[in-house]
Short mmCIF file of C-alpha atoms and ligand atoms in Angstrom, two decimals:
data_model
loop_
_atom_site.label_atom_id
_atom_site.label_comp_id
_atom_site.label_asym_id
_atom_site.label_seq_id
_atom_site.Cartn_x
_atom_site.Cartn_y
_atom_site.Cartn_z
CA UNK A 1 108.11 1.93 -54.55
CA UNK A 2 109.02 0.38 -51.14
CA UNK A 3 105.04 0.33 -49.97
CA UNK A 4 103.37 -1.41 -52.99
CA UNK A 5 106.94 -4.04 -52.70
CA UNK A 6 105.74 -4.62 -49.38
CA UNK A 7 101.71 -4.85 -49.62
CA UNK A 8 102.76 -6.99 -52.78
CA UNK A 9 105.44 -9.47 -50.55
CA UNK A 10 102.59 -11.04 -49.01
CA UNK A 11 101.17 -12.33 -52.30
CA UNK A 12 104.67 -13.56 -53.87
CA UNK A 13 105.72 -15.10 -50.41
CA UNK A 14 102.24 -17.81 -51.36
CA UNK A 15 103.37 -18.10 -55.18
CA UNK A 16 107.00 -19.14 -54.14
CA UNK A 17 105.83 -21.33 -51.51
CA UNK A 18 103.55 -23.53 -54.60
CA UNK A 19 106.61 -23.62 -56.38
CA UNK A 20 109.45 -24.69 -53.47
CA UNK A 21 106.92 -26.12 -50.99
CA UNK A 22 108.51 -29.99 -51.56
CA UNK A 23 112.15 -28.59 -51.85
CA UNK A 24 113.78 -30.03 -48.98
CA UNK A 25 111.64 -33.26 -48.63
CA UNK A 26 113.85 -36.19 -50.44
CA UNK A 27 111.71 -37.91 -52.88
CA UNK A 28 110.81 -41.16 -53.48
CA UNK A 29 112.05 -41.01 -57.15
CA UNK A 30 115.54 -40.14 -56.11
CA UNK A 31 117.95 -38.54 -59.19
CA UNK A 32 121.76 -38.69 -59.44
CA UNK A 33 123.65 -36.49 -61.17
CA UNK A 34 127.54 -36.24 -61.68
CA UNK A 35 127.16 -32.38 -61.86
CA UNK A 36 127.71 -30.15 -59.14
CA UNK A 37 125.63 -27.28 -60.43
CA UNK A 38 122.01 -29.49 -61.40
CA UNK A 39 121.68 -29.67 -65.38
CA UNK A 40 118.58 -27.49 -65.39
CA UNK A 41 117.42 -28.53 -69.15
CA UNK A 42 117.41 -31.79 -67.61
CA UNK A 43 115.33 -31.40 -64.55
CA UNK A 44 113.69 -28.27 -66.08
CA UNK A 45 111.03 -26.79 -63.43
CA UNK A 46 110.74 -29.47 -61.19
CA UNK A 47 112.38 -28.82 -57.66
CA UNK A 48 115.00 -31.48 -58.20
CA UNK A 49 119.03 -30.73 -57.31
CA UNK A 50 121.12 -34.49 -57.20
CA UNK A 51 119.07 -36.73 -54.71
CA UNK A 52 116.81 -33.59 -52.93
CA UNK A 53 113.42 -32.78 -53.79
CA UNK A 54 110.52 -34.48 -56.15
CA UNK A 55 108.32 -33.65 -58.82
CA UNK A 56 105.73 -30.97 -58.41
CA UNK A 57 102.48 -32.75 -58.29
CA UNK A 58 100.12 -30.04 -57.71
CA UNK A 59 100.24 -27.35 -60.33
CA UNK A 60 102.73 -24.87 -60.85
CA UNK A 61 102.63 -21.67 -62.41
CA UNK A 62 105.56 -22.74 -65.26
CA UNK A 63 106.19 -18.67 -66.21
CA UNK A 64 106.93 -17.91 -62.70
CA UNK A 65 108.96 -21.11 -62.14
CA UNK A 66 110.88 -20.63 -65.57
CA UNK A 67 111.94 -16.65 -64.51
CA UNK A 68 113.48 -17.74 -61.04
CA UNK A 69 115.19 -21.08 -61.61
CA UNK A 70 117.01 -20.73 -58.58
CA UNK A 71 114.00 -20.47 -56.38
CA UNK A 72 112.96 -23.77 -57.85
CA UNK A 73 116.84 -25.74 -57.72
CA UNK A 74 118.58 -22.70 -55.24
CA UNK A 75 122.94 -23.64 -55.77
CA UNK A 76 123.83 -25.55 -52.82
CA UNK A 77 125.47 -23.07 -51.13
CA UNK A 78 121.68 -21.19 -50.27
CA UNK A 79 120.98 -21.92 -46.51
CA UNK A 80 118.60 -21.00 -43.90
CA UNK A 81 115.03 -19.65 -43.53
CA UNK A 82 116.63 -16.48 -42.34
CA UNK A 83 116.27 -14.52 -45.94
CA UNK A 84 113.39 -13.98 -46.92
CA UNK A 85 111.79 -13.28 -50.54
CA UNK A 86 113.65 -10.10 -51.17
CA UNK A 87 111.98 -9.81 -54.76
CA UNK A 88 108.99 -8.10 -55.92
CA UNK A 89 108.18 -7.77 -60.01
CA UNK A 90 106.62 -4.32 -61.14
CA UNK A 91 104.36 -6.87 -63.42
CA UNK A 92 102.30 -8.21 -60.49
CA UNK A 93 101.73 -3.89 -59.05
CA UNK A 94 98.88 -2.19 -59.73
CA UNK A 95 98.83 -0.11 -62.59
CA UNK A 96 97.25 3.71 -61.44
CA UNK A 97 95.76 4.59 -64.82
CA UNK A 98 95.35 8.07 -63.52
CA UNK A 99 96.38 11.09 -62.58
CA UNK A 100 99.49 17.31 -64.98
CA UNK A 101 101.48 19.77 -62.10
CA UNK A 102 101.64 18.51 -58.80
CA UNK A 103 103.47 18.54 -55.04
CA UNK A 104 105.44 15.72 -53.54
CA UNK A 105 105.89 16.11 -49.85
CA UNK A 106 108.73 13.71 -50.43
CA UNK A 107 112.19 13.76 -51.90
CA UNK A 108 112.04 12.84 -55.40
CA UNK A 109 114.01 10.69 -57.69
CA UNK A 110 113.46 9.76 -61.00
CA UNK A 111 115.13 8.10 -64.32
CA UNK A 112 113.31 7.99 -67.76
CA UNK A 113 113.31 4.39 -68.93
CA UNK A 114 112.29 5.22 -72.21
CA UNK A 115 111.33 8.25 -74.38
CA UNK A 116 111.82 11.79 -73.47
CA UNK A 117 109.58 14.15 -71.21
CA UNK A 118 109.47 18.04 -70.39
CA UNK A 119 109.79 18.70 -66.99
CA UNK A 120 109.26 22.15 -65.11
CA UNK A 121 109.92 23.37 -61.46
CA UNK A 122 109.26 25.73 -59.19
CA UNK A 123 110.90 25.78 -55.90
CA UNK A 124 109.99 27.94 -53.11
CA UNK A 125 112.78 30.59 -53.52
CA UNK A 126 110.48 31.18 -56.83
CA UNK A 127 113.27 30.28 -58.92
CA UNK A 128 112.37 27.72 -62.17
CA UNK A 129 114.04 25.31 -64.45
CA UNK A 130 112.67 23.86 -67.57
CA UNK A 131 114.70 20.44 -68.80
CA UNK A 132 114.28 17.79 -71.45
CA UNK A 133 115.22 14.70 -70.06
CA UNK A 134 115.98 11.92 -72.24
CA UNK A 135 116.25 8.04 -71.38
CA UNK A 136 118.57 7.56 -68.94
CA UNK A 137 118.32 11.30 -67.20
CA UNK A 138 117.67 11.44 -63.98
CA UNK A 139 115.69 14.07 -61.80
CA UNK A 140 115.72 14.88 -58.30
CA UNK A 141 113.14 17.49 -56.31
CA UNK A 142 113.91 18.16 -52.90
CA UNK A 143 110.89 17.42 -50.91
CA UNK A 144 107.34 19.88 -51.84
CA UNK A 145 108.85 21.25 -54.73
CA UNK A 146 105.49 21.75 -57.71
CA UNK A 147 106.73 20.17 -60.59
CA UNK A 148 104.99 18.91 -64.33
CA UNK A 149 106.08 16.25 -65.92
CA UNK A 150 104.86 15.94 -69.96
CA UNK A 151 105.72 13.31 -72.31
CA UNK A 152 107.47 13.92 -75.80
CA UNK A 153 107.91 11.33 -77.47
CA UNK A 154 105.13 9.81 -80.04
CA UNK A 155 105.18 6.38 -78.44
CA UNK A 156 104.79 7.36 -74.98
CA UNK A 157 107.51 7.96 -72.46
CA UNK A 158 108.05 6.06 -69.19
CA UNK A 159 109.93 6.84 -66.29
CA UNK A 160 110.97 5.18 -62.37
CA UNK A 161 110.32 7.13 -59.57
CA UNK A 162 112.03 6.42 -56.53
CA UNK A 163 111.17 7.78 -53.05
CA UNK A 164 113.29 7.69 -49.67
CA UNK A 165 110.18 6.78 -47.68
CA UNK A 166 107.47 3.87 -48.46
CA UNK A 167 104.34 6.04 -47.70
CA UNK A 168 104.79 7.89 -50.99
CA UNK A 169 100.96 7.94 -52.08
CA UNK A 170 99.60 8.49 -48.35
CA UNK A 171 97.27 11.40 -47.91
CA UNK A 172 98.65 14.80 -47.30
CA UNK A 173 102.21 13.56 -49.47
CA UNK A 174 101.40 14.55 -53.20
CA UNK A 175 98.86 17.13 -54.20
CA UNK A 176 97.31 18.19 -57.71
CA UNK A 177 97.02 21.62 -58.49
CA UNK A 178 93.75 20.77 -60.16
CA UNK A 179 92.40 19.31 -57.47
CA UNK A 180 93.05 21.82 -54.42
CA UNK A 181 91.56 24.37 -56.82
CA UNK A 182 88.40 22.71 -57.07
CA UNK A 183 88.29 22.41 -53.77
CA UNK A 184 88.72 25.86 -52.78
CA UNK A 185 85.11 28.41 -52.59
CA UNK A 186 84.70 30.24 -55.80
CA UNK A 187 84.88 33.78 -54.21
CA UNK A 188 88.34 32.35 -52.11
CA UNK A 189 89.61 31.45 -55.76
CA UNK A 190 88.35 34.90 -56.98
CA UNK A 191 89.97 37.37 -54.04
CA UNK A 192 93.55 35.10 -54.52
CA UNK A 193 94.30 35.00 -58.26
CA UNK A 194 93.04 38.84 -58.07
CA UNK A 195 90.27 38.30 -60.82
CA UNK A 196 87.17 40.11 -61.61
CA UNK A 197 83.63 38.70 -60.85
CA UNK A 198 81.45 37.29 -63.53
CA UNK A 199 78.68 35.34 -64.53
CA UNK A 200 80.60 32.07 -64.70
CA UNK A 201 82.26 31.19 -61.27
CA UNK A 202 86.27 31.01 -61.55
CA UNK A 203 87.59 27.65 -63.01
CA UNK A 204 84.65 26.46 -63.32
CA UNK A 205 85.64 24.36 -66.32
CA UNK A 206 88.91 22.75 -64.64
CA UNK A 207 87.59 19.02 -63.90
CA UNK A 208 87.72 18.23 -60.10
CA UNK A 209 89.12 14.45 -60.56
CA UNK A 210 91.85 14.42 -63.49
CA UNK A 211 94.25 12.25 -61.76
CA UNK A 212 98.08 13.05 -62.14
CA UNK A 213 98.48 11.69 -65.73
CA UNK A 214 96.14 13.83 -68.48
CA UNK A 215 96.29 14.29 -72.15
CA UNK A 216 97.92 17.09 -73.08
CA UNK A 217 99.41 18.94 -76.25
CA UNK A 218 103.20 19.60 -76.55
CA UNK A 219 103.98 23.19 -75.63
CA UNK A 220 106.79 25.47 -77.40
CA UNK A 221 109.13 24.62 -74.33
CA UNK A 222 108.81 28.07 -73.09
CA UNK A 223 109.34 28.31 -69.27
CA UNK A 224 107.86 32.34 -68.27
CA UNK A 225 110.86 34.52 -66.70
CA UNK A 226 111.35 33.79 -62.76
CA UNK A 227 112.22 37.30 -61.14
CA UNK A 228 114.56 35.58 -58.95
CA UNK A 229 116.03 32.95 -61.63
CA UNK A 230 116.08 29.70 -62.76
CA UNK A 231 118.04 26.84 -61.30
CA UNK A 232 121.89 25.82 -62.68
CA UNK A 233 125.00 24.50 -61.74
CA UNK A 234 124.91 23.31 -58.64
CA UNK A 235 121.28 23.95 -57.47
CA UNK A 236 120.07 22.11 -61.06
CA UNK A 237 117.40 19.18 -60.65
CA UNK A 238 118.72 17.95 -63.60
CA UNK A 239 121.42 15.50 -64.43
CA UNK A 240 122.39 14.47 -68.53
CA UNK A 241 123.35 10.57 -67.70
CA UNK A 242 122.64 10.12 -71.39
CA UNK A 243 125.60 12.84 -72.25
CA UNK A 244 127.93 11.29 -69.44
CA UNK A 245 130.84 8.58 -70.00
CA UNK A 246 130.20 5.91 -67.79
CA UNK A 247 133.50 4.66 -65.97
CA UNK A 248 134.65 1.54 -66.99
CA UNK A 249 135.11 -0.90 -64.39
CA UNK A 250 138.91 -2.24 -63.48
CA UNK A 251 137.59 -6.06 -63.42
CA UNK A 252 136.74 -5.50 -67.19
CA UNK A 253 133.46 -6.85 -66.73
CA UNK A 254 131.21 -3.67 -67.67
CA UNK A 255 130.63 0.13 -66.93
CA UNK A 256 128.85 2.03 -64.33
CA UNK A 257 128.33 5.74 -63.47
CA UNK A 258 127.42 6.52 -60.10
CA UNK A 259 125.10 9.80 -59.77
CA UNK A 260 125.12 11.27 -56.27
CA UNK A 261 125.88 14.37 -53.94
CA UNK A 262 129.69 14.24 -55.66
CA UNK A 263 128.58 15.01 -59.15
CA UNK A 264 124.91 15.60 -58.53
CA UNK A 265 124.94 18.61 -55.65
CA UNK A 266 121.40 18.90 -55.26
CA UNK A 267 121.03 15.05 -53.74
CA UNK A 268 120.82 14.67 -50.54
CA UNK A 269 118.71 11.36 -49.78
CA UNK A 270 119.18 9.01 -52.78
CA UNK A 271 122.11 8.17 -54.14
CA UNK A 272 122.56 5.62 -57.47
CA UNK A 273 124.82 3.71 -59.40
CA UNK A 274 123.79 3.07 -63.36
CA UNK A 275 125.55 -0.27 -63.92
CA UNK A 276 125.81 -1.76 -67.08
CA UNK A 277 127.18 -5.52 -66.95
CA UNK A 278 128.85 -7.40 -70.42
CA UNK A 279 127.86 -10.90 -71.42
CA UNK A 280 129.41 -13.09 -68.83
CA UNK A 281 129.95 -10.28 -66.38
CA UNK A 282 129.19 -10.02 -62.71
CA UNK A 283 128.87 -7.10 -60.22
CA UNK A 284 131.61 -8.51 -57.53
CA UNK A 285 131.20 -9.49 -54.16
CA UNK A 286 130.25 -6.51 -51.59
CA UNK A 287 128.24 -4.62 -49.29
CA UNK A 288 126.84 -0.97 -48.48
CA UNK A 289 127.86 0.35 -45.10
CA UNK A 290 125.47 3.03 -45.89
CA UNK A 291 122.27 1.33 -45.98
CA UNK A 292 119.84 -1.16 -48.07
CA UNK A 293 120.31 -1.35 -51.56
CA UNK A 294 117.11 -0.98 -53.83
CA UNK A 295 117.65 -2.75 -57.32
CA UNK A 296 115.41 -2.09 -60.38
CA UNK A 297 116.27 -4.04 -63.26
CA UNK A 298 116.19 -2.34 -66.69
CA UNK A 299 117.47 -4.89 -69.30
CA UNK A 300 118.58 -8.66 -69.47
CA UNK A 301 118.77 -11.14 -67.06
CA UNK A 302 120.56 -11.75 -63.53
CA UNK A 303 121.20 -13.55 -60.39
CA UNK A 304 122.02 -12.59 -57.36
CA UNK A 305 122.63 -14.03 -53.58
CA UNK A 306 121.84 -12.21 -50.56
CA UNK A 307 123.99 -13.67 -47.48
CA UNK A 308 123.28 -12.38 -44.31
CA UNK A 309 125.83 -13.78 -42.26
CA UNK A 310 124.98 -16.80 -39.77
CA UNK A 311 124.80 -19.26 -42.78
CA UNK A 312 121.53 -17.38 -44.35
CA UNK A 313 122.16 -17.27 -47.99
CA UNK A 314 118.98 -17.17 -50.93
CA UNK A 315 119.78 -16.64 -54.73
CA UNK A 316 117.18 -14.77 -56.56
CA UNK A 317 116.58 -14.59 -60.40
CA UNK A 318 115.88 -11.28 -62.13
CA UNK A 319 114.77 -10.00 -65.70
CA UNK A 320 112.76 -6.52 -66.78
CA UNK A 321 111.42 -4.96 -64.80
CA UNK A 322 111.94 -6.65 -61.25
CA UNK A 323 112.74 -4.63 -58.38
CA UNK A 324 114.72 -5.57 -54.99
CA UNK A 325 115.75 -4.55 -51.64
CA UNK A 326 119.13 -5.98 -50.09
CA UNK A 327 119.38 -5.25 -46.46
CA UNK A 328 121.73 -3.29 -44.99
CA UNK A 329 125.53 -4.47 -44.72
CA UNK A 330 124.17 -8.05 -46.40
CA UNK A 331 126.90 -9.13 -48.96
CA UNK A 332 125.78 -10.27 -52.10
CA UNK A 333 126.58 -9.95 -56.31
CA UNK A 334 124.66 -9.52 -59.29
CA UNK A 335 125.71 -11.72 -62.21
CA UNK A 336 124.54 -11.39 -66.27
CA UNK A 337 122.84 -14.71 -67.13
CA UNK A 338 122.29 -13.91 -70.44
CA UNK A 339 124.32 -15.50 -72.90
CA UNK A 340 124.06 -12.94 -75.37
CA UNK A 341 122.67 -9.75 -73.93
CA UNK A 342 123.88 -6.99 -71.97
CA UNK A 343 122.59 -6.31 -68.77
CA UNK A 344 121.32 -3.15 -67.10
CA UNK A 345 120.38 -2.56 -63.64
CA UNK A 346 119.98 0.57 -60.79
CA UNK A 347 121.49 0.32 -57.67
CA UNK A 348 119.74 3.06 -55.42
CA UNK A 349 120.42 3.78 -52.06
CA UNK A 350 118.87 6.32 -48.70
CA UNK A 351 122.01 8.23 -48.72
CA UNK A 352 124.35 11.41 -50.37
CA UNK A 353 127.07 8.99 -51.67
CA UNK A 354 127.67 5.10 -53.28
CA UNK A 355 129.99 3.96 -51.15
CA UNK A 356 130.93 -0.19 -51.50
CA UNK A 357 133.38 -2.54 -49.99
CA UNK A 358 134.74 -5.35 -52.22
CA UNK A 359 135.17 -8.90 -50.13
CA UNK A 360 138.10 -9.09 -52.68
CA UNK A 361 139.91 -6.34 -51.98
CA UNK A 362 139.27 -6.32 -48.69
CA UNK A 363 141.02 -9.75 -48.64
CA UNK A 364 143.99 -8.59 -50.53
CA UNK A 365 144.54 -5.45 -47.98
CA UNK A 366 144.51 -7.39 -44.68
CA UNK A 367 147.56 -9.64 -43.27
CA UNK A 368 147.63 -12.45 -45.53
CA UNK A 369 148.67 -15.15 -43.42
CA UNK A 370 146.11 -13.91 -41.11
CA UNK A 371 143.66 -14.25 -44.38
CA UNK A 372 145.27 -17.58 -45.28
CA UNK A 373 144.34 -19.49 -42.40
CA UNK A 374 140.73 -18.41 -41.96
CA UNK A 375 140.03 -19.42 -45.27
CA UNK A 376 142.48 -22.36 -45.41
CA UNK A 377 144.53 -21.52 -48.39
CA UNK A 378 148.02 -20.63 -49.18
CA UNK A 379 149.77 -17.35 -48.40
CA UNK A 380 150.28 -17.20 -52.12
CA UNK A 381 146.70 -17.22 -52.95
CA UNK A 382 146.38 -14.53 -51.39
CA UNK A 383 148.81 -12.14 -52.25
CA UNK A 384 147.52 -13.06 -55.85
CA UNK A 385 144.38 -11.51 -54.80
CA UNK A 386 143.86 -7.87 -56.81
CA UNK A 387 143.72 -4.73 -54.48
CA UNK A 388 142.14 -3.01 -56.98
CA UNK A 389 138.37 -2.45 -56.63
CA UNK A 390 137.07 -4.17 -59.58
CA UNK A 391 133.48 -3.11 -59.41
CA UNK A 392 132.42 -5.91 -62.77
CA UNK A 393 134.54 -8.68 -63.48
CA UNK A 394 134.51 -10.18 -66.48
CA UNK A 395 134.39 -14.44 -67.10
CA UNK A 396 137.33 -16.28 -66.33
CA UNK A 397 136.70 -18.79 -68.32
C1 NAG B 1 111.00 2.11 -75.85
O1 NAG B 1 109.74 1.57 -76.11
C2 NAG B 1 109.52 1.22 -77.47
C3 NAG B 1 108.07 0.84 -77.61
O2 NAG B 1 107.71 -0.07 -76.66
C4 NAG B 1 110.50 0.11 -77.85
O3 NAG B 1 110.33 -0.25 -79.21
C5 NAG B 1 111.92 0.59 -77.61
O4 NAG B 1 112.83 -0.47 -77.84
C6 NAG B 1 112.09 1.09 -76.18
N1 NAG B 1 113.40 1.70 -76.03
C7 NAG B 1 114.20 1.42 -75.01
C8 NAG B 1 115.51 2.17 -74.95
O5 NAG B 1 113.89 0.61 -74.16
C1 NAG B 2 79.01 38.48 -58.49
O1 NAG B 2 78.07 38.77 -59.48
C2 NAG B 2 76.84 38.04 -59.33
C3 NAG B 2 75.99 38.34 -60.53
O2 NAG B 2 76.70 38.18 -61.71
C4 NAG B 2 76.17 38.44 -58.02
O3 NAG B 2 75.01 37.67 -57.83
C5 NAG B 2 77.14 38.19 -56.87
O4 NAG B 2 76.58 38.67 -55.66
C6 NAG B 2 78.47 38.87 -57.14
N1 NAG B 2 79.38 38.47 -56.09
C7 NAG B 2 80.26 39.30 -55.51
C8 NAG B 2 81.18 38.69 -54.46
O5 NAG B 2 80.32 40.51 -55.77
C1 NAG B 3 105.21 30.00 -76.39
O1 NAG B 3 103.85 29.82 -76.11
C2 NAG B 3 103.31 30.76 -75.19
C3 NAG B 3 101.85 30.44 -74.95
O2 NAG B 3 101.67 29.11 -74.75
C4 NAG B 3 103.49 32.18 -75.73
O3 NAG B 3 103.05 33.09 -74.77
C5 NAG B 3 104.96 32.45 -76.05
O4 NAG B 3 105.11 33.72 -76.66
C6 NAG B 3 105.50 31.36 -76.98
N1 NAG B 3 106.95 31.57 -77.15
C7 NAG B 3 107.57 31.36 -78.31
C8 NAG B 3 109.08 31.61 -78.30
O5 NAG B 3 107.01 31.03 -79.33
C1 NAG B 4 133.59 10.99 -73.41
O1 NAG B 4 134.65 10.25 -73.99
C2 NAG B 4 135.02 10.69 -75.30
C3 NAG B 4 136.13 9.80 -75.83
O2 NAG B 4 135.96 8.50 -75.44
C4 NAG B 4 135.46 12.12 -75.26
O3 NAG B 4 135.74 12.58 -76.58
C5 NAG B 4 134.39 13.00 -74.65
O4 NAG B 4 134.84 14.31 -74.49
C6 NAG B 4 133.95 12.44 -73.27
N1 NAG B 4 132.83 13.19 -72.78
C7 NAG B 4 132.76 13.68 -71.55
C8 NAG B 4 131.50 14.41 -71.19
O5 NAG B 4 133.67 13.54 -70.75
C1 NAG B 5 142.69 -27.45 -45.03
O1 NAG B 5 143.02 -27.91 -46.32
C2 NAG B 5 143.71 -29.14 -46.31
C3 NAG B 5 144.06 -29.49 -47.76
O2 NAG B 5 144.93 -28.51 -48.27
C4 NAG B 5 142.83 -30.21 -45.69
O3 NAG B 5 143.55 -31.43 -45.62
C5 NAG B 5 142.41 -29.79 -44.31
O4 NAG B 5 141.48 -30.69 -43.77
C6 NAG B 5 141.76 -28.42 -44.35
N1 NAG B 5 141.49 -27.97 -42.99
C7 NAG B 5 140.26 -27.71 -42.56
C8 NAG B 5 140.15 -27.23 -41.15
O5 NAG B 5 139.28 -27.85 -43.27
#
C-alpha cells in the first residue's frame, strides 16, 4: 500500500498544483464575503476564499477539484508549505489484473470490503486453519506463512491488504506455489513429491504464469487433518469483526472497535481501529505516540487537518476509497461531511496496540489556570472541559 502511495505522490503533487497553483496570488477581480467559512456554492471550484485568489483560467480537472474542496478554498486556519499532499486515491493505482496459494515474506493484514472469501493457512509448525471471512473480518499472517485466499460470493469479493513495510511486491517478498513449481527440473519435482516416473513429465499441465488471482470452483470447505493441529484461540489468524459489538464512543458521535494485540493475540505489527462516524460526527482532536496513522476510507465523505506543529496545518477531503498517511505525533481529526450518510473509515497503525491522546482531555487533566492563560480563556472554560475520552463527538449544533 505505502509503495504504490508513494510512486503515485509524484503524479497527484502536479494535479493539485493545476488546481491551487493561483491560491495565494490576490486577484484582480477581488470578492467580499461576510462569511467566515467561503460560501462554496457560491464560488464553487474556483480558488476564491473573501479577497484571496482568482479564477482558474487554465483548465481544471472539475471531478478532482469538486472531491477536495478544501484543496481548492483550504479554511483559513491551513498554513505553511510544511505539509505536504498526504493523500493518495486507490482510483488513480494500477489495477494488477493478475495473479491461487501463495507466500508473503511480510506480515499480513487484511479486511474484506465486500463479499465473503475462504481462506486457508499453513504455518510452519504444520498446523492449519480454514475460515470464512465475511465483510468486515479481518486476517493477519505473521510474515512467510502459505496462505489461499478464494472468493464466495457470486458478485465477486474484495478485500484491503495492508503491509508494515512499502516494498510489499519486491522480488523475493511473495511467491506462487505455481510458479516455483514450474520452475523447479522435472526429475527435482519427481524425487520431492515421491512420485513415480512416466511418460508425461510431473506437472506438466500446471501453467507457469497464472498470476495470484485465477478462476477457480468453490470447494466443500474441507481443510485435510494437520497432524499437529489447526490454529484457535489465541494463535487464530482470524478475527469475526462482523460478529463483534463495536464500542460506542462517550462523545456520542459514532462507534469504533479497535482490533489489536489486546483482543487479537496473534498481531504483532499492525494494529487498527474500525471507526464508524454518525451524520454530523467527527473523530476528535488527537495524535498517535505510537507511530503514523494509515487511513483507508470505506464509506461517505470526510475532512481532515493534519497540523504539524510550527504553524503547518493542510485540510484534506476524502470519499471511497482514498487512502492516507498522517505522520507520526501530527494532531489532526476526521469529520463526516455528509449530510445524510454515515461514514466509515480504518485507522491502521505499525504497532501491537491503538493507543490515542485527546487534545481535549488532555486540556481538562492539566492545571487549569496554567491551561487558561496559554490559551487566553477563563479558568471556567476550562474546568468545563470533559475528561472523558470522547473518541466521536457528535454536532453541537
Ligand atoms: C458490494 O458490492 C456490490 C456490487 O458492487 C454492491 O451492490 C454492494 O452494495 C456492496 N456491499 C457493500 C457492503 O459495500
Ligand atoms: C523416465 O522414463 C523415460 C521413458 O518413459 C526415460 O527416458 C527416462 O530416462 C526415465 N527417467 C528416469 C529418471 O528414470
Ligand atoms: C471434500 O472434497 C474433497 C475433495 O475435494 C474430498 O476428498 C472430501 O471427502 C470432501 N469432504 C466432504 C465432507 O464432502
Ligand atoms: C452484543 O450486544 C447485544 C445487545 O446489545 C448482546 O445481546 C450480545 O450478546 C452482544 N454480543 C457480544 C459478542 O458481546
Ligand atoms: C486575551 O483576551 C482578551 C479578551 O478577553 C483580549 O482583550 C486580549 O487582547 C487577549 N490577549 C492576548 C494576548 O491575545
Amino acid at each position: 500500500m505505502r509503495a504504490s502511495f508513494l510512486q503515485a505522490l509524484a503524479l497527484w503533487v502536479s494535479v493539485a498544483l493545476v488546481v491551487s497553483g493561483d491560491e495565494t496570488s490576490a486577484g484582480d477581480r477581488k470578492r467580499t464575503t461576510k462569511h467566515l467559512r467561503p460560501v462554496r456554492e457560491k464560488r464553487d471550484l474556483e480558488p476564491i476564499v473573501g479577497t484571496k485568489g482568482a479564477e482558474i483560467l487554465g483548465g481544471s480537472n472539475q471531478q478532482i477539484a469538486k472531491q477536495n474542496p478544501d484543496a481548492l478554498q483550504p479554511p483559513p486556519t491551513d498554513a505553511g508549505t510544511g505539509v505536504p499532499n498526504l493523500k493518495w486515491s486507490f482510483s488513480l493505482s494500477n489495477m494488477l489484473l493478475s495473479n491461487g496459494g501463495f507466500v508473503r515474506e511480510q506480515n499480513e493484514w487484511g479486511i474484506v470490503t465486500n463479499g465473503s472469501v475462504l481462506v486457508s493457512v499453513v504455518t510452519s509448525s504444520g498446523k492449519n486453519q480454514l475460515f470464512k471471512a465475511d465483510t468486515g473480518d479481518i486476517w493477519y499472517f505473521p510474515k512467510g506463512q502459505g496462505h489461499a485466499i478464494q472468493g464466495l460470493s457470486d458478485g465477486g469479493a474484495e478485500y484491503l491488504l495492508v503491509f508494515d513495510q512499502g516494498d510489499f511486491n519486491a522480488v523475493g517478498t511473495t511467491f506462487n506455489i505455481d510458479d516455483w513449481i514450474t520452475h523447479t527440473p522435472p526429475e527435482v519435482l519427481m524425487k520431492n513429491f515421491g512420485l513415480p516416473n512416466s511418460s508425461t513429465p510431473p506437472f506438466s499441465t500446471t501453467p507457469t504464469s497464472a498470476g495470484s488471482i485465477i478462476p477457480g470452483t468453490v470447494g466443500n470447505g474441507t481443510l485435510p487433518k494437520a497432524m499437529s493441529g489447526e490454529l484457535t484461540g489465541s494463535s487464530s489468524y482470524y478475527f469475526a469483526s462482523s460478529t463483534k459489538n463495536f464500542t460506542k464512543a462517550p462523545g456520542g458521535g459514532g462507534q469504533y472497535l479497535t482490533v489489536d494485540s489486546t483482543n487479537f493475540p496473534i498481531v504483532k505489527s499492525l494494529a487498527a481501529n474500525i471507526v464508524e462516524i454518525d451524520v454530523g460526527g467527527m473523530r476528535e482532536l488527537h495524535w498517535h505516540p505510537s507511530g503514523a496513522e494509515w487511513l483507508y476510507f470505506i464509506e461517505g465523505q470526510a475532512r481532515g487537518t493534519v497540523w504539524l506543529g510550527s504553524g503547518q496545518a493542510r485540510t484534506f477531503d476524502f470519499t471511497i476509497g482514498d487512502t492516507a498517511v498522517f505522520p507520526d505525533n501530527s494532531g489532526h481529526y476526521i469529520e463526516n461531511t455528509s449530510p445524510t450518510q454515515k461514514l466509515c473509515y480504518l485507522e491502521i497503525f505499525k504497532s501491537d496496540v491503538v493507543e490515542d491522546i485527546s487534545l481535549a482531555q488532555w486540556m481538562a487533566l492539566t492545571q487549569p489556570d496554567i491551561v487558561a492563560q496559554l490559551l487566553n480563556i477563563s479558568v471556567d472554560a476550562v474546568k468545563a472541559l470533559k475528561k472523558e475520552k470522547q473518541v466521536i463527538v457528535k454536532n453541537t449544533n
